Coordinates of C-alpha atoms in Angstrom, one line a residue:
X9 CA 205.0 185.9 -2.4
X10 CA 201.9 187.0 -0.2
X11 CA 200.2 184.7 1.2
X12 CA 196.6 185.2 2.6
X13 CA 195.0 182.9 5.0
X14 CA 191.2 183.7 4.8
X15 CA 189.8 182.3 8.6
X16 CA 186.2 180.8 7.8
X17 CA 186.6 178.4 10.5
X18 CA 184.8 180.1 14.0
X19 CA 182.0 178.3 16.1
X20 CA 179.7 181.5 15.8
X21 CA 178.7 180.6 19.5
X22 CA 177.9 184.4 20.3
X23 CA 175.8 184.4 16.8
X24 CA 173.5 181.2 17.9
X25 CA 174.3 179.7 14.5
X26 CA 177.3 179.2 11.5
X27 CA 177.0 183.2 11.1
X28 CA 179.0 182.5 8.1
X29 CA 176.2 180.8 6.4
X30 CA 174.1 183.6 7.4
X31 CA 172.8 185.1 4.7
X32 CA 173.8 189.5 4.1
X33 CA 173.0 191.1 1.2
X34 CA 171.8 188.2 -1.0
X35 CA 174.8 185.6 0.0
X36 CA 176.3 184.1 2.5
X37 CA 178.3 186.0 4.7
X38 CA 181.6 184.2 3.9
X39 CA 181.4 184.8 0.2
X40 CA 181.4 188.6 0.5
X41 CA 185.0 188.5 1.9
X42 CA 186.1 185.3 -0.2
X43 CA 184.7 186.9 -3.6
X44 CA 186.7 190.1 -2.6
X45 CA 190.1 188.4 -2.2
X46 CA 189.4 186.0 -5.0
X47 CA 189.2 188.6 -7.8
X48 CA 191.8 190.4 -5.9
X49 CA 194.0 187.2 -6.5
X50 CA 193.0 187.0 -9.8
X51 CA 194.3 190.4 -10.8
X52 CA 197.6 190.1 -9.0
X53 CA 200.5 187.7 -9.5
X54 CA 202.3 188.2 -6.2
X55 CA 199.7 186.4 -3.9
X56 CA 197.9 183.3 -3.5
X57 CA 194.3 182.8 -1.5
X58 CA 193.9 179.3 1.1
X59 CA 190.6 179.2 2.8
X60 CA 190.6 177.5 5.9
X61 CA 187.4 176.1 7.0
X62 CA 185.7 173.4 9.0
X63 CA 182.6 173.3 7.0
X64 CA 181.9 172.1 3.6
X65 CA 180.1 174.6 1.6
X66 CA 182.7 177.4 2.6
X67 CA 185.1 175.0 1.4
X68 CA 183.4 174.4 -2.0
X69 CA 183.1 178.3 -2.5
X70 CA 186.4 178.4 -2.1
X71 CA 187.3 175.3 -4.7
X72 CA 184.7 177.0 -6.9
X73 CA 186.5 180.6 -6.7
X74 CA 190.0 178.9 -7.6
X75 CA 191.5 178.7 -4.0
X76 CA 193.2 175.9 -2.3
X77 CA 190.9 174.6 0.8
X78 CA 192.3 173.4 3.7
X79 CA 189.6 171.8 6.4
X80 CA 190.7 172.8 9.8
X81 CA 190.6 170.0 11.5
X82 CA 191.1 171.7 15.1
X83 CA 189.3 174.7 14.4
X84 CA 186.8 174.3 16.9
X85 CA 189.3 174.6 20.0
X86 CA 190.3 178.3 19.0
X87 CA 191.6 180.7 15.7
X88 CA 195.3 179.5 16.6
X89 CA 195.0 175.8 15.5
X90 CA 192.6 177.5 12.4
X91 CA 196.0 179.8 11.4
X92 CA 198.1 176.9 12.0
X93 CA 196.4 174.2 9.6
X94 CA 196.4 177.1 7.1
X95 CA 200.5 177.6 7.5
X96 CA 200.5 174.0 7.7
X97 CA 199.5 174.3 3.9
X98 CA 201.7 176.7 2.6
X99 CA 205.1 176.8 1.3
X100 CA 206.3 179.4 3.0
X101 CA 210.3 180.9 1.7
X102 CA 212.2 183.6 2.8
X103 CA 211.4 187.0 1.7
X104 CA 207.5 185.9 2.1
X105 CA 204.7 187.0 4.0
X106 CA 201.3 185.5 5.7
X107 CA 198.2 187.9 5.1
X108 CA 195.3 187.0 7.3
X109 CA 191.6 187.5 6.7
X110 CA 188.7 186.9 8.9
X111 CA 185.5 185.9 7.2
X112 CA 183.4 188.1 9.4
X113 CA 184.1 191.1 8.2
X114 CA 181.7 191.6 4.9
X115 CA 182.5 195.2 4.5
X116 CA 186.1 195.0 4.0
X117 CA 187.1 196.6 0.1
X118 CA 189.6 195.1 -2.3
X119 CA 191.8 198.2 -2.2
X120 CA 192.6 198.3 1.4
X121 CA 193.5 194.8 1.6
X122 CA 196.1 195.9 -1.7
X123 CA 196.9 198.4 0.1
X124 CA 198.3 195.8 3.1
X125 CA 200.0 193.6 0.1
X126 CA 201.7 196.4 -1.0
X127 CA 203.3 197.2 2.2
X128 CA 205.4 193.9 2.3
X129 CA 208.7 194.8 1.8
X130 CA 212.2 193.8 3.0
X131 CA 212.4 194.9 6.7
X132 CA 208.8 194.9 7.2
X133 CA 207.7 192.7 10.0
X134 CA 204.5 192.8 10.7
X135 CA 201.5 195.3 9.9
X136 CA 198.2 195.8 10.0
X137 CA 194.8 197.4 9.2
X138 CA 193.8 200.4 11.1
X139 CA 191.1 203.2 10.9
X140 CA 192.6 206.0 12.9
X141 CA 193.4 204.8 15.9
X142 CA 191.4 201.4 15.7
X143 CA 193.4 198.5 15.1
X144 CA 191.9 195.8 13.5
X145 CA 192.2 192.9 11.1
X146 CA 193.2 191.8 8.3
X147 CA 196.8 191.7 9.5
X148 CA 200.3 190.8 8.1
X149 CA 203.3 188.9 9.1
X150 CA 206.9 188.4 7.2
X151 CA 207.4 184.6 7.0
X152 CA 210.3 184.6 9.5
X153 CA 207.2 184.6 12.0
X154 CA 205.8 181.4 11.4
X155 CA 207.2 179.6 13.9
X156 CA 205.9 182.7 16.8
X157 CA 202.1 182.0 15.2
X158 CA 202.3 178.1 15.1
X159 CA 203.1 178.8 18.8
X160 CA 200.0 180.5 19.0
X161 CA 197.5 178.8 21.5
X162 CA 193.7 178.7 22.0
X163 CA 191.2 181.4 20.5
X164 CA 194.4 183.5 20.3
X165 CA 196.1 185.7 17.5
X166 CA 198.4 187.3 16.8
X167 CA 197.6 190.7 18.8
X168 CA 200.9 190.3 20.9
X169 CA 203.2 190.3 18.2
X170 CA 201.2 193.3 16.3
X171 CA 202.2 194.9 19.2
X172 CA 206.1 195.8 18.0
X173 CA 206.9 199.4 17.8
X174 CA 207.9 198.7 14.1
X175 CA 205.0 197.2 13.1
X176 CA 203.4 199.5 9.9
X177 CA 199.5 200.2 9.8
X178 CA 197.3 200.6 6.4
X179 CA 194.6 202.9 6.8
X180 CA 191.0 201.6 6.0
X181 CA 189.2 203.8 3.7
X182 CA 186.0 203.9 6.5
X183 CA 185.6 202.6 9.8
X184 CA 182.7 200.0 8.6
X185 CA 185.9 197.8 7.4
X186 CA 186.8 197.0 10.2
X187 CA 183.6 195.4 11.4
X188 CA 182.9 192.2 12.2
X189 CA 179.4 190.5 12.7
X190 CA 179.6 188.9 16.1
X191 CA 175.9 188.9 16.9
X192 CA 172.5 188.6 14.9
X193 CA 172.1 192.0 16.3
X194 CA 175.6 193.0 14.4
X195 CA 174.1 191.8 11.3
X196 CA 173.8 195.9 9.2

């Protein structure tokens, strides 16, 4: 089973505001990402969708869209205690892997997260989304590295263990996947 972790939890200090109630495009930020991966759910039966959030509306879209919610109760002293309330929730068995999703990134496509499902396989460790050579998220971990990402501390990731020369990479269709809105003056 796939597991993905969609992060809706950040303080949006560099923003000046929840940038993921920030409206893009007709909706808030969060739902472009969260309506993405819930349809994607919906036509696949290898993975399941937990939204971890600290505030209520993002957690009612993702009640609404048929995901389990998980407030993250720490999530204000960095991503790791955000990815470890969502581990926290699943029930994680050999042979499975954790899929994480930032909710910043609006312009991400359905196919190219597939594309990142579809590369879990036995002896895969770890990969991640790319365009060329720009690394960037969402990433993926085999289960077996839980316990590495509970260890996590702080408004760290998982960057370090990305870093393992066996670690596969999924091409993004177009570099505007990969970006994230960090700044009202990121806002496209």
């Amino acid at each position: 089973m796939k597991h993905i972790l969609y992060l809706a939890a950040g303080s949006s200090r560099r923003f000046g505001e929840n940038k993921l109630l920030h409206e893009l495009d007709g909706k808030p930020l969060y739902r472009h990402g969260l309506d993405m991966l819930a349809g994607l759910v919906k036509a696949r039966n290898d993975c399941t969708l937990t939204v971890v959030s600290r505030y209520d509306e993002v957690l009612d879209g993702a009640r609404a869209c048929g995901a389990r919610a998980v407030y993250g109760t720490d999530s204000e002293r960095g991503q790791s205690y955000t990815v470890r309330a969502g581990l926290d929730a699943l029930d994680l068995r050999e042979g499975d892997f954790i899929v994480s999703v930032v909710a910043d990134q609006p312009y991400l496509t359905a196919d190219t997260v597939a594309r990142l499902l579809d590369a879990a396989a036995p002896g895969v460790p770890c990969a991640r989304v790319c365009f060329g050579e720009r690394r960037g998220n969402p990433t993926m971990f085999a289960a077996e590295f839980a316990p590495a990402l509970r260890a996590l501390r702080g408004d760290e990731g998982g960057r370090a263990l990305l870093r393992r020369p066996d670690c596969v990479t999924v091409q993004a269709a177009n570099e505007r996947e990969l970006y994230d809105i960090d700044t009202r003056d990121s806002v496209q």
